[in-house]
mmCIF file of C-alpha atoms in Angstrom:
data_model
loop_
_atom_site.group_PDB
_atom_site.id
_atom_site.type_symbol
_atom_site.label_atom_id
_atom_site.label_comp_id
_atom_site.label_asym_id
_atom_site.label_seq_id
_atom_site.Cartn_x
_atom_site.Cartn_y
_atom_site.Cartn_z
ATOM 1 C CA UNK V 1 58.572 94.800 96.198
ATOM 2 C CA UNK V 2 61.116 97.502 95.054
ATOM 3 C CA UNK V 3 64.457 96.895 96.634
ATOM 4 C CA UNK V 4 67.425 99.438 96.559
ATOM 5 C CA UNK V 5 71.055 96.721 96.193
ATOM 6 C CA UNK V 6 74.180 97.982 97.389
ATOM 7 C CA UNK V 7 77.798 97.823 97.177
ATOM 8 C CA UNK V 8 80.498 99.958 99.064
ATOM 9 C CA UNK V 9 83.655 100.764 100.058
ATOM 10 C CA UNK V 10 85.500 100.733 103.957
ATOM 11 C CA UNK V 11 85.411 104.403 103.159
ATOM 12 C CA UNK V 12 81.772 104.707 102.541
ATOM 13 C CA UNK V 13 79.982 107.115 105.220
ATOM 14 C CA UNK V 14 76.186 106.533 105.893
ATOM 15 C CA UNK V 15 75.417 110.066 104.196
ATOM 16 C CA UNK V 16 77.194 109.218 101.047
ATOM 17 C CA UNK V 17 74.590 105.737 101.357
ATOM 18 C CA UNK V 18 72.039 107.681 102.100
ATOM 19 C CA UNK V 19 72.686 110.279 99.492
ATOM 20 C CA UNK V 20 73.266 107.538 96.677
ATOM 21 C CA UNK V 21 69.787 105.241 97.351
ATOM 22 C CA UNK V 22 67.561 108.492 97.786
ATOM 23 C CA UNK V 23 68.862 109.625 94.175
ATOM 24 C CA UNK V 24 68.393 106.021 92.598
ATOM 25 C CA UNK V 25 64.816 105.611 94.007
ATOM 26 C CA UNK V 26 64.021 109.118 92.879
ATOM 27 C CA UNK V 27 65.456 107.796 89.186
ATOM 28 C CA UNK V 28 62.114 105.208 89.550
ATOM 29 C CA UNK V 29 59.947 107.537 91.572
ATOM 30 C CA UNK V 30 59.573 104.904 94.119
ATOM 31 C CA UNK V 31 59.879 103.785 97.568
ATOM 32 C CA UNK V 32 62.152 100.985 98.535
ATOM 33 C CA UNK V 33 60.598 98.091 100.900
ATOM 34 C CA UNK V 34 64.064 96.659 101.713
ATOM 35 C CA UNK V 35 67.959 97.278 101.122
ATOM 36 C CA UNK V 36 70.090 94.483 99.714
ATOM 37 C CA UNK V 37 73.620 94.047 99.897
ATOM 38 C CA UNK V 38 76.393 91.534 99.847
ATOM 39 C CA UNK V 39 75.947 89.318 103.273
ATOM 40 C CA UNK V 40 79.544 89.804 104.302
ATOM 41 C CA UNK V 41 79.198 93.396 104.250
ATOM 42 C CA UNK V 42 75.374 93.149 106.003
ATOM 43 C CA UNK V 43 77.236 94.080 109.567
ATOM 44 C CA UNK V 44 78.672 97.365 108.090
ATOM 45 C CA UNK V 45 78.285 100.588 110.420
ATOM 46 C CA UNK V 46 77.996 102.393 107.200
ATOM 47 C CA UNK V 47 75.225 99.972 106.188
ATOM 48 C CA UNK V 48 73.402 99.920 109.451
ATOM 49 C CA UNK V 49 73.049 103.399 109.513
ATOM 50 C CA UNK V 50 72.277 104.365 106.222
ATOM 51 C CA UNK V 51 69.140 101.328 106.751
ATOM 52 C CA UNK V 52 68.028 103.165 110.009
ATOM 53 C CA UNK V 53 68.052 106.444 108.661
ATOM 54 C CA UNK V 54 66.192 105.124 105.844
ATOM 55 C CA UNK V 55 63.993 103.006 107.753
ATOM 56 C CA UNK V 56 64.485 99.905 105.693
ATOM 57 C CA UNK V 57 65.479 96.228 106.614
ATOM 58 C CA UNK V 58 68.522 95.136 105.499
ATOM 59 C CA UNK V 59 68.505 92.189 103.802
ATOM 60 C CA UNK V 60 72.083 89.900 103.405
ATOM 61 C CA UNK V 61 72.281 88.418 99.966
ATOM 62 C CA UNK V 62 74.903 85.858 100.458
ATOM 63 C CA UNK V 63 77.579 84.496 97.618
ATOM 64 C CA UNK V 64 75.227 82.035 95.936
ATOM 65 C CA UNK V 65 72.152 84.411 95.464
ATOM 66 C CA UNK V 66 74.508 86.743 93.844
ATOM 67 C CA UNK V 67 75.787 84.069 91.499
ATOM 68 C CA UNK V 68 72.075 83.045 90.759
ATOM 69 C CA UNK V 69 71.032 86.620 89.867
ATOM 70 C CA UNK V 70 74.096 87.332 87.476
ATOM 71 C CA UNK V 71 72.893 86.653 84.250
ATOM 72 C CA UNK V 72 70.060 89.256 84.845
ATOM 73 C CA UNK V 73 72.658 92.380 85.670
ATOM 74 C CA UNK V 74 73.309 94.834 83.399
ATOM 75 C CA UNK V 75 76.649 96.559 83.992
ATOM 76 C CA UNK V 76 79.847 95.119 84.959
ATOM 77 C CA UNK V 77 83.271 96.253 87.003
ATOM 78 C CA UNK V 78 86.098 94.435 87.212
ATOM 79 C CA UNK V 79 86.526 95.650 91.058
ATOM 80 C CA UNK V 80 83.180 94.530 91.877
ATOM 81 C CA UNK V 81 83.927 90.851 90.262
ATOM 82 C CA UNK V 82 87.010 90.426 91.872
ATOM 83 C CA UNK V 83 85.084 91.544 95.272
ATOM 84 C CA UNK V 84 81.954 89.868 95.006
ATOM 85 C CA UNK V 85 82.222 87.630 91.955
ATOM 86 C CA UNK V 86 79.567 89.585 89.664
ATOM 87 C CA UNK V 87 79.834 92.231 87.527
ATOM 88 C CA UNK V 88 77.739 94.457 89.422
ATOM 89 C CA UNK V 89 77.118 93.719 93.640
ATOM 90 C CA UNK V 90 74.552 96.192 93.832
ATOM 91 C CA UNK V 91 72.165 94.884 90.349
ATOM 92 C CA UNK V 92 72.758 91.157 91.465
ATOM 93 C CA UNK V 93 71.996 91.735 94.908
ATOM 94 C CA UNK V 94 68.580 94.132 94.214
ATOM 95 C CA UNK V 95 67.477 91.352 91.785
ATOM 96 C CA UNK V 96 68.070 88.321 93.837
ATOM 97 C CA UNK V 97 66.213 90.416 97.065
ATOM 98 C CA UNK V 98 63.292 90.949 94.712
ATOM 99 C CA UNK V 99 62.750 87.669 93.316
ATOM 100 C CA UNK V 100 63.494 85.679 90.574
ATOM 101 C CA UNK V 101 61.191 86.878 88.297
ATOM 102 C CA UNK V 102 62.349 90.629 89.425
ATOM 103 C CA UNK V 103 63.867 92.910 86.719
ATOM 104 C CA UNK V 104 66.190 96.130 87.054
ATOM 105 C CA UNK V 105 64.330 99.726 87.310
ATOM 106 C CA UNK V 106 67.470 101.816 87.805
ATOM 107 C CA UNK V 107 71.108 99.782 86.732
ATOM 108 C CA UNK V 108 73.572 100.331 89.234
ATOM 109 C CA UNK V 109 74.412 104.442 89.976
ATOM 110 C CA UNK V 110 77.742 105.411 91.681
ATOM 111 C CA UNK V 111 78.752 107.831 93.812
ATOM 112 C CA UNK V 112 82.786 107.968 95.060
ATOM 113 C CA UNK V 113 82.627 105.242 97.287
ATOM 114 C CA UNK V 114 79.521 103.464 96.718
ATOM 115 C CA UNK V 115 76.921 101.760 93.807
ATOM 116 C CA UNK V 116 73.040 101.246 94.480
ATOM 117 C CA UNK V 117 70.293 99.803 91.843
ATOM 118 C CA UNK V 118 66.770 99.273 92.191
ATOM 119 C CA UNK V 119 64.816 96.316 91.478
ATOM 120 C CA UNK V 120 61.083 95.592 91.067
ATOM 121 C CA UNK V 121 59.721 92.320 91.839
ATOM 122 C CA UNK V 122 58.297 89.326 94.229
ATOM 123 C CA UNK V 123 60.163 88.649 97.401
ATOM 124 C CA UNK V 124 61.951 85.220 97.657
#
């Protein structure tokens, strides 16, 4: 399973999304299977239409799963601890889509309003 975590802004547009996951999977020359992101942001328009037009599921990663997966990120922002409560939303929330026993391919990329990183692994 190769999953492509997010993290964004309100002022994220789906082509930015878009734009941002297409140049991290191309970093791993792979396809994604899902997109993860924070469960409170799950119901995003941004979100929702950067999935369609990628033709992914989007999978919520709620609070806890993040937590779980923290010790396995990589990088780490203060905005996106105060915001999520781990370093990095989009690393923790690949890696806790992909399994426990998933690892990072690409640590988290940002573009102006948004972060995406890819992991490999087993679903949950």
């Amino acid at each position: 399973m190769i999953v492509a975590g997010v993290g964004f802004s309100s002022k994220c547009g789906p082509d930015e999304l878009v734009d941002l996951v297409m140049w991290a999977l191309a970093a791993v020359g792979q396809t994604a299977t899902a997109l993860a992101a924070p469960a409170w942001r799950a119901e995003a328009a941004c979100l929702k239409n950067a999935a369609l037009r990628l033709d992914l599921p989007i999978l919520a990663i709620d609070r806890n799963e993040l937590a779980l997966a923290a010790d396995r990120i990589i990088t780490h922002s203060f905005i996106s601890s105060i915001a999520a409560g781990v370093g990095s939303a989009a690393e923790a929330a690949a890696l806790a889509a992909a399994g426990p026993g998933s690892r990072l391919a690409v640590a988290r990329m940002s573009s102006a309003h948004a972060t995406c990183a890819i992991a490999e692994g087993d679903p949950l």
